[in-house]
Amino acid sequence: MSLNPTWTKEDSLTYAVELDGRRVDLRYEASGFQSGWAVYTGDELVERCSELMQARGLALAIASKGQ
């Protein structure tokens, strides 16, 4: 069991965190004034966040809980 998350930057609009075999993706979705970062587990949208740091925190929390 790894206690250290591994962050990867796939491109400037896509990131992922992996922790203990669980992966959570962050994707920037441009849609006018509603643009922001979407947090996904697999193909399921968990939440949209306006700021990258907010999305990173949420992704890490999800990966840590194993949801």
N, CA, C and O atoms as a Tripos MOL2 file, in Angstrom:
@<TRIPOS>MOLECULE
protein
  268   267    67     0     0
PROTEIN
NO_CHARGES

@<TRIPOS>ATOM
      1 N           0.8390   -1.1840    0.0000 N.3       1 MET1
      2 CA          0.0000    0.0000    0.0000 C.3       1 MET1
      3 C           0.8750    1.2350    0.0000 C.2       1 MET1
      4 O           1.7130    1.4060    0.8860 O.2       1 MET1
      5 N           0.6910    2.0900   -0.9770 N.am      2 SER2
      6 CA          1.4500    3.3210   -1.0720 C.3       2 SER2
      7 C           0.6890    4.4460   -0.3800 C.2       2 SER2
      8 O          -0.5050    4.6340   -0.6120 O.2       2 SER2
      9 N           1.3900    5.1910    0.4720 N.am      3 LEU3
     10 CA          0.7650    6.3160    1.1540 C.3       3 LEU3
     11 C           1.0460    7.6270    0.4480 C.2       3 LEU3
     12 O           0.5260    8.6700    0.8440 O.2       3 LEU3
     13 N           1.8650    7.5860   -0.5980 N.am      4 ASN4
     14 CA          2.2240    8.7890   -1.3330 C.3       4 ASN4
     15 C           1.4920    8.8170   -2.6620 C.2       4 ASN4
     16 O           1.6250    7.8960   -3.4680 O.2       4 ASN4
     17 N           0.7190    9.8730   -2.8960 N.am      5 PRO5
     18 CA          0.0120    9.9670   -4.1790 C.3       5 PRO5
     19 C           0.9810   10.2640   -5.3090 C.2       5 PRO5
     20 O           1.9990   10.9280   -5.1140 O.2       5 PRO5
     21 N           0.6550    9.7710   -6.4810 N.am      6 THR6
     22 CA          1.4340   10.0420   -7.6900 C.3       6 THR6
     23 C           0.5960   10.9080   -8.6070 C.2       6 THR6
     24 O          -0.4680   10.4980   -9.0720 O.2       6 THR6
     25 N           1.0920   12.1270   -8.8660 N.am      7 TRP7
     26 CA          0.4090   13.0510   -9.7650 C.3       7 TRP7
     27 C           1.0490   12.9620  -11.1380 C.2       7 TRP7
     28 O           2.2740   12.9070  -11.2550 O.2       7 TRP7
     29 N           0.2270   12.9470  -12.1750 N.am      8 THR8
     30 CA          0.7310   12.9790  -13.5410 C.3       8 THR8
     31 C           0.0330   14.0970  -14.3020 C.2       8 THR8
     32 O          -1.1520   14.3690  -14.1080 O.2       8 THR8
     33 N           0.8000   14.7290  -15.1640 N.am      9 LYS9
     34 CA          0.2640   15.7600  -16.0530 C.3       9 LYS9
     35 C           0.2740   15.1710  -17.4490 C.2       9 LYS9
     36 O           1.3350   14.9770  -18.0420 O.2       9 LYS9
     37 N          -0.9070   14.8870  -17.9740 N.am     10 GLU10
     38 CA         -1.0010   14.2760  -19.2880 C.3      10 GLU10
     39 C          -0.8870   15.3270  -20.3850 C.2      10 GLU10
     40 O          -0.2970   15.0730  -21.4350 O.2      10 GLU10
     41 N          -1.4420   16.4860  -20.1460 N.am     11 ASP11
     42 CA         -1.2700   17.6730  -20.9830 C.3      11 ASP11
     43 C          -1.6820   18.8650  -20.1330 C.2      11 ASP11
     44 O          -1.9760   18.6990  -18.9500 O.2      11 ASP11
     45 N          -1.7110   20.0590  -20.7050 N.am     12 SER12
     46 CA         -1.9800   21.2470  -19.8960 C.3      12 SER12
     47 C          -3.4120   21.3080  -19.3580 C.2      12 SER12
     48 O          -3.7100   22.1250  -18.4870 O.2      12 SER12
     49 N          -4.2910   20.4560  -19.8650 N.am     13 LEU13
     50 CA         -5.6860   20.4730  -19.4320 C.3      13 LEU13
     51 C          -6.1430   19.1760  -18.7740 C.2      13 LEU13
     52 O          -7.3250   19.0190  -18.4700 O.2      13 LEU13
     53 N          -5.2170   18.2450  -18.5530 N.am     14 THR14
     54 CA         -5.5780   16.9440  -17.9920 C.3      14 THR14
     55 C          -4.5130   16.4870  -16.9930 C.2      14 THR14
     56 O          -3.3290   16.3990  -17.3190 O.2      14 THR14
     57 N          -4.9570   16.2020  -15.7800 N.am     15 TYR15
     58 CA         -4.0810   15.6940  -14.7260 C.3      15 TYR15
     59 C          -4.7320   14.4650  -14.1090 C.2      15 TYR15
     60 O          -5.9200   14.2130  -14.3100 O.2      15 TYR15
     61 N          -3.9510   13.7070  -13.3630 N.am     16 ALA16
     62 CA         -4.4950   12.5510  -12.6510 C.3      16 ALA16
     63 C          -3.6980   12.3370  -11.3710 C.2      16 ALA16
     64 O          -2.5190   12.6820  -11.2840 O.2      16 ALA16
     65 N          -4.3660   11.7650  -10.3910 N.am     17 VAL17
     66 CA         -3.6850   11.3510   -9.1630 C.3      17 VAL17
     67 C          -4.0080    9.8810   -8.9450 C.2      17 VAL17
     68 O          -5.1440    9.4430   -9.1270 O.2      17 VAL17
     69 N          -2.9810    9.1240   -8.5500 N.am     18 GLU18
     70 CA         -3.1600    7.7130   -8.2160 C.3      18 GLU18
     71 C          -2.6560    7.4800   -6.8120 C.2      18 GLU18
     72 O          -1.5980    7.9740   -6.4220 O.2      18 GLU18
     73 N          -3.4300    6.7190   -6.0580 N.am     19 LEU19
     74 CA         -3.0630    6.3840   -4.6880 C.3      19 LEU19
     75 C          -3.5950    4.9990   -4.3870 C.2      19 LEU19
     76 O          -4.8010    4.7610   -4.4460 O.2      19 LEU19
     77 N          -2.7020    4.0970   -4.0680 N.am     20 ASP20
     78 CA         -3.0670    2.7230   -3.7040 C.3      20 ASP20
     79 C          -3.9720    2.0760   -4.7570 C.2      20 ASP20
     80 O          -4.9480    1.4080   -4.4160 O.2      20 ASP20
     81 N          -3.6410    2.2800   -6.0420 N.am     21 GLY21
     82 CA         -4.3860    1.6470   -7.1220 C.3      21 GLY21
     83 C          -5.6450    2.3810   -7.5460 C.2      21 GLY21
     84 O          -6.3220    1.9570   -8.4820 O.2      21 GLY21
     85 N          -5.9660    3.4710   -6.8720 N.am     22 ARG22
     86 CA         -7.1530    4.2530   -7.2360 C.3      22 ARG22
     87 C          -6.7070    5.4740   -8.0340 C.2      22 ARG22
     88 O          -5.7250    6.1300   -7.6860 O.2      22 ARG22
     89 N          -7.4360    5.7720   -9.1060 N.am     23 ARG23
     90 CA         -7.0950    6.8960   -9.9770 C.3      23 ARG23
     91 C          -8.2660    7.8690  -10.0410 C.2      23 ARG23
     92 O          -9.4240    7.4720  -10.1670 O.2      23 ARG23
     93 N          -7.9330    9.1520   -9.9510 N.am     24 VAL24
     94 CA         -8.9170   10.2230  -10.0860 C.3      24 VAL24
     95 C          -8.3640   11.1930  -11.1280 C.2      24 VAL24
     96 O          -7.2010   11.5910  -11.0550 O.2      24 VAL24
     97 N          -9.2000   11.5730  -12.0980 N.am     25 ASP25
     98 CA         -8.7770   12.4470  -13.1910 C.3      25 ASP25
     99 C          -9.3130   13.8580  -12.9990 C.2      25 ASP25
    100 O         -10.4070   14.0570  -12.4720 O.2      25 ASP25
    101 N          -8.5240   14.8300  -13.4370 N.am     26 LEU26
    102 CA         -8.9210   16.2330  -13.4650 C.3      26 LEU26
    103 C          -8.8600   16.6730  -14.9130 C.2      26 LEU26
    104 O          -7.8410   16.4830  -15.5780 O.2      26 LEU26
    105 N          -9.9390   17.2610  -15.4100 N.am     27 ARG27
    106 CA         -9.9710   17.7250  -16.7940 C.3      27 ARG27
    107 C         -10.5330   19.1350  -16.8370 C.2      27 ARG27
    108 O         -11.5720   19.4200  -16.2420 O.2      27 ARG27
    109 N          -9.8390   20.0120  -17.5440 N.am     28 TYR28
    110 CA        -10.3610   21.3590  -17.7230 C.3      28 TYR28
    111 C         -11.3880   21.3190  -18.8330 C.2      28 TYR28
    112 O         -11.1070   20.8540  -19.9380 O.2      28 TYR28
    113 N         -12.5700   21.8040  -18.5370 N.am     29 GLU29
    114 CA        -13.6450   21.8110  -19.5190 C.3      29 GLU29
    115 C         -14.0430   23.2560  -19.7900 C.2      29 GLU29
    116 O         -14.5910   23.9340  -18.9210 O.2      29 GLU29
    117 N         -13.7610   23.7150  -20.9990 N.am     30 ALA30
    118 CA        -14.0760   25.0800  -21.3870 C.3      30 ALA30
    119 C         -15.5260   25.1600  -21.8510 C.2      30 ALA30
    120 O         -15.9340   24.4810  -22.7930 O.2      30 ALA30
    121 N         -16.2920   26.0030  -21.1710 N.am     31 SER31
    122 CA        -17.6950   26.1870  -21.5640 C.3      31 SER31
    123 C         -18.1480   27.5880  -21.1440 C.2      31 SER31
    124 O         -19.0720   27.7540  -20.3470 O.2      31 SER31
    125 N         -17.4690   28.5840  -21.7060 N.am     32 GLY32
    126 CA        -17.8240   29.9660  -21.4260 C.3      32 GLY32
    127 C         -17.6240   30.3260  -19.9650 C.2      32 GLY32
    128 O         -16.5990   29.9880  -19.3730 O.2      32 GLY32
    129 N         -18.5950   31.0070  -19.3850 N.am     33 PHE33
    130 CA        -18.4600   31.4400  -17.9990 C.3      33 PHE33
    131 C         -18.5240   30.2820  -17.0120 C.2      33 PHE33
    132 O         -18.2070   30.4660  -15.8370 O.2      33 PHE33
    133 N         -18.9200   29.1110  -17.4510 N.am     34 GLN34
    134 CA        -18.9700   27.9330  -16.5850 C.3      34 GLN34
    135 C         -17.7140   27.0710  -16.7170 C.2      34 GLN34
    136 O         -17.6850   25.9520  -16.2040 O.2      34 GLN34
    137 N         -16.6940   27.5610  -17.3840 N.am     35 SER35
    138 CA        -15.4580   26.7970  -17.5490 C.3      35 SER35
    139 C         -14.8570   26.4850  -16.1910 C.2      35 SER35
    140 O         -14.9840   27.2580  -15.2420 O.2      35 SER35
    141 N         -14.2020   25.3390  -16.1170 N.am     36 GLY36
    142 CA        -13.5550   24.9610  -14.8660 C.3      36 GLY36
    143 C         -13.0160   23.5510  -14.9340 C.2      36 GLY36
    144 O         -12.9720   22.9300  -15.9960 O.2      36 GLY36
    145 N         -12.6130   23.0640  -13.7910 N.am     37 TRP37
    146 CA        -12.0080   21.7480  -13.6690 C.3      37 TRP37
    147 C         -13.0490   20.7340  -13.2270 C.2      37 TRP37
    148 O         -13.7630   20.9440  -12.2470 O.2      37 TRP37
    149 N         -13.1240   19.6350  -13.9580 N.am     38 ALA38
    150 CA        -14.0440   18.5540  -13.6390 C.3      38 ALA38
    151 C         -13.2420   17.4040  -13.0270 C.2      38 ALA38
    152 O         -12.1800   17.0400  -13.5330 O.2      38 ALA38
    153 N         -13.7530   16.8430  -11.9470 N.am     39 VAL39
    154 CA        -13.1040   15.7370  -11.2460 C.3      39 VAL39
    155 C         -13.8810   14.4670  -11.5760 C.2      39 VAL39
    156 O         -15.0930   14.3960  -11.3690 O.2      39 VAL39
    157 N         -13.1710   13.4670  -12.0920 N.am     40 TYR40
    158 CA        -13.7920   12.2150  -12.5150 C.3      40 TYR40
    159 C         -13.1650   11.0200  -11.8120 C.2      40 TYR40
    160 O         -11.9540   10.9800  -11.5900 O.2      40 TYR40
    161 N         -13.9990   10.0490  -11.4660 N.am     41 THR41
    162 CA        -13.5260    8.7180  -11.0960 C.3      41 THR41
    163 C         -14.0230    7.8050  -12.2080 C.2      41 THR41
    164 O         -15.2220    7.5550  -12.3320 O.2      41 THR41
    165 N         -13.1020    7.3180  -13.0030 N.am     42 GLY42
    166 CA        -13.4940    6.5670  -14.1970 C.3      42 GLY42
    167 C         -14.2240    7.5040  -15.1410 C.2      42 GLY42
    168 O         -13.7190    8.5770  -15.4720 O.2      42 GLY42
    169 N         -15.4060    7.1040  -15.5740 N.am     43 ASP43
    170 CA        -16.2160    7.9440  -16.4610 C.3      43 ASP43
    171 C         -17.2470    8.7720  -15.6990 C.2      43 ASP43
    172 O         -18.0250    9.5060  -16.3100 O.2      43 ASP43
    173 N         -17.2590    8.6610  -14.3700 N.am     44 GLU44
    174 CA        -18.2640    9.3380  -13.5530 C.3      44 GLU44
    175 C         -17.7780   10.7020  -13.0880 C.2      44 GLU44
    176 O         -16.7300   10.8140  -12.4520 O.2      44 GLU44
    177 N         -18.5430   11.7350  -13.4080 N.am     45 LEU45
    178 CA        -18.2490   13.0850  -12.9380 C.3      45 LEU45
    179 C         -18.5880   13.1650  -11.4570 C.2      45 LEU45
    180 O         -19.7050   12.8470  -11.0490 O.2      45 LEU45
    181 N         -17.6180   13.5920  -10.6580 N.am     46 VAL46
    182 CA        -17.8430   13.7430   -9.2250 C.3      46 VAL46
    183 C         -18.2860   15.1660   -8.9130 C.2      46 VAL46
    184 O         -19.2930   15.3830   -8.2400 O.2      46 VAL46
    185 N         -17.5160   16.1350   -9.4140 N.am     47 GLU47
    186 CA        -17.8280   17.5320   -9.1290 C.3      47 GLU47
    187 C         -17.0490   18.4280  -10.0740 C.2      47 GLU47
    188 O         -16.0050   18.0410  -10.5970 O.2      47 GLU47
    189 N         -17.5660   19.6270  -10.2860 N.am     48 ARG48
    190 CA        -16.8590   20.6550  -11.0580 C.3      48 ARG48
    191 C         -16.3390   21.7000  -10.0810 C.2      48 ARG48
    192 O         -17.0190   22.0720   -9.1250 O.2      48 ARG48
    193 N         -15.1230   22.1640  -10.3360 N.am     49 CYS49
    194 CA        -14.4790   23.1550   -9.4850 C.3      49 CYS49
    195 C         -13.9820   24.3000  -10.3530 C.2      49 CYS49
    196 O         -13.5480   24.0860  -11.4850 O.2      49 CYS49
    197 N         -14.0460   25.5050   -9.8260 N.am     50 SER50
    198 CA        -13.6050   26.6540  -10.6200 C.3      50 SER50
    199 C         -12.0810   26.8010  -10.6120 C.2      50 SER50
    200 O         -11.5150   27.3600  -11.5530 O.2      50 SER50
    201 N         -11.4150   26.3150   -9.5770 N.am     51 GLU51
    202 CA         -9.9700   26.4740   -9.4470 C.3      51 GLU51
    203 C          -9.2580   25.1200   -9.4640 C.2      51 GLU51
    204 O          -9.7790   24.1300   -8.9500 O.2      51 GLU51
    205 N          -8.0780   25.0870  -10.0530 N.am     52 LEU52
    206 CA         -7.2940   23.8550  -10.1250 C.3      52 LEU52
    207 C          -6.9330   23.3400   -8.7370 C.2      52 LEU52
    208 O          -7.0260   22.1380   -8.4850 O.2      52 LEU52
    209 N          -6.5250   24.2210   -7.8350 N.am     53 MET53
    210 CA         -6.1140   23.7640   -6.5030 C.3      53 MET53
    211 C          -7.2920   23.1560   -5.7400 C.2      53 MET53
    212 O          -7.1100   22.1990   -4.9880 O.2      53 MET53
    213 N          -8.4720   23.6890   -5.9220 N.am     54 GLN54
    214 CA         -9.6750   23.1270   -5.3120 C.3      54 GLN54
    215 C          -9.9290   21.7250   -5.8690 C.2      54 GLN54
    216 O         -10.2460   20.8010   -5.1200 O.2      54 GLN54
    217 N          -9.7890   21.5760   -7.1760 N.am     55 ALA55
    218 CA        -10.0000   20.2790   -7.8220 C.3      55 ALA55
    219 C          -8.9430   19.2720   -7.3760 C.2      55 ALA55
    220 O          -9.2520   18.0990   -7.1610 O.2      55 ALA55
    221 N          -7.7000   19.7260   -7.2380 N.am     56 ARG56
    222 CA         -6.6360   18.8260   -6.7700 C.3      56 ARG56
    223 C          -6.9160   18.3150   -5.3590 C.2      56 ARG56
    224 O          -6.7220   17.1340   -5.0710 O.2      56 ARG56
    225 N          -7.3700   19.2020   -4.4870 N.am     57 GLY57
    226 CA         -7.6910   18.7980   -3.1150 C.3      57 GLY57
    227 C          -8.8120   17.7750   -3.0760 C.2      57 GLY57
    228 O          -8.7440   16.7900   -2.3400 O.2      57 GLY57
    229 N          -9.8450   18.0150   -3.8740 N.am     58 LEU58
    230 CA        -10.9600   17.0790   -3.9360 C.3      58 LEU58
    231 C         -10.5080   15.7350   -4.4820 C.2      58 LEU58
    232 O         -10.8710   14.6920   -3.9400 O.2      58 LEU58
    233 N          -9.7160   15.7490   -5.5540 N.am     59 ALA59
    234 CA         -9.2300   14.5040   -6.1580 C.3      59 ALA59
    235 C          -8.4030   13.7030   -5.1600 C.2      59 ALA59
    236 O          -8.5480   12.4840   -5.0710 O.2      59 ALA59
    237 N          -7.5530   14.3690   -4.4220 N.am     60 LEU60
    238 CA         -6.7260   13.6790   -3.4230 C.3      60 LEU60
    239 C          -7.5870   13.0940   -2.3160 C.2      60 LEU60
    240 O          -7.3410   11.9730   -1.8710 O.2      60 LEU60
    241 N          -8.5900   13.8300   -1.8660 N.am     61 ALA61
    242 CA         -9.4930   13.3230   -0.8390 C.3      61 ALA61
    243 C         -10.2330   12.0870   -1.3240 C.2      61 ALA61
    244 O         -10.3880   11.1220   -0.5750 O.2      61 ALA61
    245 N         -10.6910   12.1090   -2.5680 N.am     62 ILE62
    246 CA        -11.4090   10.9580   -3.1300 C.3      62 ILE62
    247 C         -10.4870    9.7540   -3.2310 C.2      62 ILE62
    248 O         -10.8620    8.6440   -2.8530 O.2      62 ILE62
    249 N          -9.2810    9.9740   -3.7430 N.am     63 ALA63
    250 CA         -8.3160    8.8680   -3.8870 C.3      63 ALA63
    251 C          -7.9380    8.3040   -2.5210 C.2      63 ALA63
    252 O          -7.7240    7.0990   -2.3910 O.2      63 ALA63
    253 N          -7.8550    9.1430   -1.5200 N.am     64 SER64
    254 CA         -7.4930    8.7010   -0.1670 C.3      64 SER64
    255 C          -8.5880    7.8700    0.4870 C.2      64 SER64
    256 O          -8.3080    6.9560    1.2620 O.2      64 SER64
    257 N          -9.8370    8.1940    0.1680 N.am     65 LYS65
    258 CA        -10.9730    7.4730    0.7480 C.3      65 LYS65
    259 C         -11.3210    6.2160   -0.0340 C.2      65 LYS65
    260 O         -12.0220    5.3390    0.4700 O.2      65 LYS65
    261 N         -10.8370    6.1310   -1.2550 N.am     66 GLY66
    262 CA        -11.1190    4.9530   -2.0690 C.3      66 GLY66
    263 C         -12.5220    4.9360   -2.6290 C.2      66 GLY66
    264 O         -13.0780    3.8640   -2.8650 O.2      66 GLY66
    265 N         -13.1110    6.1080   -2.8490 N.am     67 GLN67
    266 CA        -14.4580    6.1770   -3.3990 C.3      67 GLN67
    267 C         -14.4550    5.8700   -4.8680 C.2      67 GLN67
    268 O         -15.5100    5.8820   -5.5020 O.2      67 GLN67
@<TRIPOS>BOND
     1     1     2 1
     2     2     3 1
     3     3     4 2
     4     3     5 am
     5     5     6 1
     6     6     7 1
     7     7     8 2
     8     7     9 am
     9     9    10 1
    10    10    11 1
    11    11    12 2
    12    11    13 am
    13    13    14 1
    14    14    15 1
    15    15    16 2
    16    15    17 am
    17    17    18 1
    18    18    19 1
    19    19    20 2
    20    19    21 am
    21    21    22 1
    22    22    23 1
    23    23    24 2
    24    23    25 am
    25    25    26 1
    26    26    27 1
    27    27    28 2
    28    27    29 am
    29    29    30 1
    30    30    31 1
    31    31    32 2
    32    31    33 am
    33    33    34 1
    34    34    35 1
    35    35    36 2
    36    35    37 am
    37    37    38 1
    38    38    39 1
    39    39    40 2
    40    39    41 am
    41    41    42 1
    42    42    43 1
    43    43    44 2
    44    43    45 am
    45    45    46 1
    46    46    47 1
    47    47    48 2
    48    47    49 am
    49    49    50 1
    50    50    51 1
    51    51    52 2
    52    51    53 am
    53    53    54 1
    54    54    55 1
    55    55    56 2
    56    55    57 am
    57    57    58 1
    58    58    59 1
    59    59    60 2
    60    59    61 am
    61    61    62 1
    62    62    63 1
    63    63    64 2
    64    63    65 am
    65    65    66 1
    66    66    67 1
    67    67    68 2
    68    67    69 am
    69    69    70 1
    70    70    71 1
    71    71    72 2
    72    71    73 am
    73    73    74 1
    74    74    75 1
    75    75    76 2
    76    75    77 am
    77    77    78 1
    78    78    79 1
    79    79    80 2
    80    79    81 am
    81    81    82 1
    82    82    83 1
    83    83    84 2
    84    83    85 am
    85    85    86 1
    86    86    87 1
    87    87    88 2
    88    87    89 am
    89    89    90 1
    90    90    91 1
    91    91    92 2
    92    91    93 am
    93    93    94 1
    94    94    95 1
    95    95    96 2
    96    95    97 am
    97    97    98 1
    98    98    99 1
    99    99   100 2
   100    99   101 am
   101   101   102 1
   102   102   103 1
   103   103   104 2
   104   103   105 am
   105   105   106 1
   106   106   107 1
   107   107   108 2
   108   107   109 am
   109   109   110 1
   110   110   111 1
   111   111   112 2
   112   111   113 am
   113   113   114 1
   114   114   115 1
   115   115   116 2
   116   115   117 am
   117   117   118 1
   118   118   119 1
   119   119   120 2
   120   119   121 am
   121   121   122 1
   122   122   123 1
   123   123   124 2
   124   123   125 am
   125   125   126 1
   126   126   127 1
   127   127   128 2
   128   127   129 am
   129   129   130 1
   130   130   131 1
   131   131   132 2
   132   131   133 am
   133   133   134 1
   134   134   135 1
   135   135   136 2
   136   135   137 am
   137   137   138 1
   138   138   139 1
   139   139   140 2
   140   139   141 am
   141   141   142 1
   142   142   143 1
   143   143   144 2
   144   143   145 am
   145   145   146 1
   146   146   147 1
   147   147   148 2
   148   147   149 am
   149   149   150 1
   150   150   151 1
   151   151   152 2
   152   151   153 am
   153   153   154 1
   154   154   155 1
   155   155   156 2
   156   155   157 am
   157   157   158 1
   158   158   159 1
   159   159   160 2
   160   159   161 am
   161   161   162 1
   162   162   163 1
   163   163   164 2
   164   163   165 am
   165   165   166 1
   166   166   167 1
   167   167   168 2
   168   167   169 am
   169   169   170 1
   170   170   171 1
   171   171   172 2
   172   171   173 am
   173   173   174 1
   174   174   175 1
   175   175   176 2
   176   175   177 am
   177   177   178 1
   178   178   179 1
   179   179   180 2
   180   179   181 am
   181   181   182 1
   182   182   183 1
   183   183   184 2
   184   183   185 am
   185   185   186 1
   186   186   187 1
   187   187   188 2
   188   187   189 am
   189   189   190 1
   190   190   191 1
   191   191   192 2
   192   191   193 am
   193   193   194 1
   194   194   195 1
   195   195   196 2
   196   195   197 am
   197   197   198 1
   198   198   199 1
   199   199   200 2
   200   199   201 am
   201   201   202 1
   202   202   203 1
   203   203   204 2
   204   203   205 am
   205   205   206 1
   206   206   207 1
   207   207   208 2
   208   207   209 am
   209   209   210 1
   210   210   211 1
   211   211   212 2
   212   211   213 am
   213   213   214 1
   214   214   215 1
   215   215   216 2
   216   215   217 am
   217   217   218 1
   218   218   219 1
   219   219   220 2
   220   219   221 am
   221   221   222 1
   222   222   223 1
   223   223   224 2
   224   223   225 am
   225   225   226 1
   226   226   227 1
   227   227   228 2
   228   227   229 am
   229   229   230 1
   230   230   231 1
   231   231   232 2
   232   231   233 am
   233   233   234 1
   234   234   235 1
   235   235   236 2
   236   235   237 am
   237   237   238 1
   238   238   239 1
   239   239   240 2
   240   239   241 am
   241   241   242 1
   242   242   243 1
   243   243   244 2
   244   243   245 am
   245   245   246 1
   246   246   247 1
   247   247   248 2
   248   247   249 am
   249   249   250 1
   250   250   251 1
   251   251   252 2
   252   251   253 am
   253   253   254 1
   254   254   255 1
   255   255   256 2
   256   255   257 am
   257   257   258 1
   258   258   259 1
   259   259   260 2
   260   259   261 am
   261   261   262 1
   262   262   263 1
   263   263   264 2
   264   263   265 am
   265   265   266 1
   266   266   267 1
   267   267   268 2
@<TRIPOS>SUBSTRUCTURE
     1 MET1         2 RESIDUE 1 A MET
     2 SER2         6 RESIDUE 1 A SER
     3 LEU3        10 RESIDUE 1 A LEU
     4 ASN4        14 RESIDUE 1 A ASN
     5 PRO5        18 RESIDUE 1 A PRO
     6 THR6        22 RESIDUE 1 A THR
     7 TRP7        26 RESIDUE 1 A TRP
     8 THR8        30 RESIDUE 1 A THR
     9 LYS9        34 RESIDUE 1 A LYS
    10 GLU10       38 RESIDUE 1 A GLU
    11 ASP11       42 RESIDUE 1 A ASP
    12 SER12       46 RESIDUE 1 A SER
    13 LEU13       50 RESIDUE 1 A LEU
    14 THR14       54 RESIDUE 1 A THR
    15 TYR15       58 RESIDUE 1 A TYR
    16 ALA16       62 RESIDUE 1 A ALA
    17 VAL17       66 RESIDUE 1 A VAL
    18 GLU18       70 RESIDUE 1 A GLU
    19 LEU19       74 RESIDUE 1 A LEU
    20 ASP20       78 RESIDUE 1 A ASP
    21 GLY21       82 RESIDUE 1 A GLY
    22 ARG22       86 RESIDUE 1 A ARG
    23 ARG23       90 RESIDUE 1 A ARG
    24 VAL24       94 RESIDUE 1 A VAL
    25 ASP25       98 RESIDUE 1 A ASP
    26 LEU26      102 RESIDUE 1 A LEU
    27 ARG27      106 RESIDUE 1 A ARG
    28 TYR28      110 RESIDUE 1 A TYR
    29 GLU29      114 RESIDUE 1 A GLU
    30 ALA30      118 RESIDUE 1 A ALA
    31 SER31      122 RESIDUE 1 A SER
    32 GLY32      126 RESIDUE 1 A GLY
    33 PHE33      130 RESIDUE 1 A PHE
    34 GLN34      134 RESIDUE 1 A GLN
    35 SER35      138 RESIDUE 1 A SER
    36 GLY36      142 RESIDUE 1 A GLY
    37 TRP37      146 RESIDUE 1 A TRP
    38 ALA38      150 RESIDUE 1 A ALA
    39 VAL39      154 RESIDUE 1 A VAL
    40 TYR40      158 RESIDUE 1 A TYR
    41 THR41      162 RESIDUE 1 A THR
    42 GLY42      166 RESIDUE 1 A GLY
    43 ASP43      170 RESIDUE 1 A ASP
    44 GLU44      174 RESIDUE 1 A GLU
    45 LEU45      178 RESIDUE 1 A LEU
    46 VAL46      182 RESIDUE 1 A VAL
    47 GLU47      186 RESIDUE 1 A GLU
    48 ARG48      190 RESIDUE 1 A ARG
    49 CYS49      194 RESIDUE 1 A CYS
    50 SER50      198 RESIDUE 1 A SER
    51 GLU51      202 RESIDUE 1 A GLU
    52 LEU52      206 RESIDUE 1 A LEU
    53 MET53      210 RESIDUE 1 A MET
    54 GLN54      214 RESIDUE 1 A GLN
    55 ALA55      218 RESIDUE 1 A ALA
    56 ARG56      222 RESIDUE 1 A ARG
    57 GLY57      226 RESIDUE 1 A GLY
    58 LEU58      230 RESIDUE 1 A LEU
    59 ALA59      234 RESIDUE 1 A ALA
    60 LEU60      238 RESIDUE 1 A LEU
    61 ALA61      242 RESIDUE 1 A ALA
    62 ILE62      246 RESIDUE 1 A ILE
    63 ALA63      250 RESIDUE 1 A ALA
    64 SER64      254 RESIDUE 1 A SER
    65 LYS65      258 RESIDUE 1 A LYS
    66 GLY66      262 RESIDUE 1 A GLY
    67 GLN67      266 RESIDUE 1 A GLN
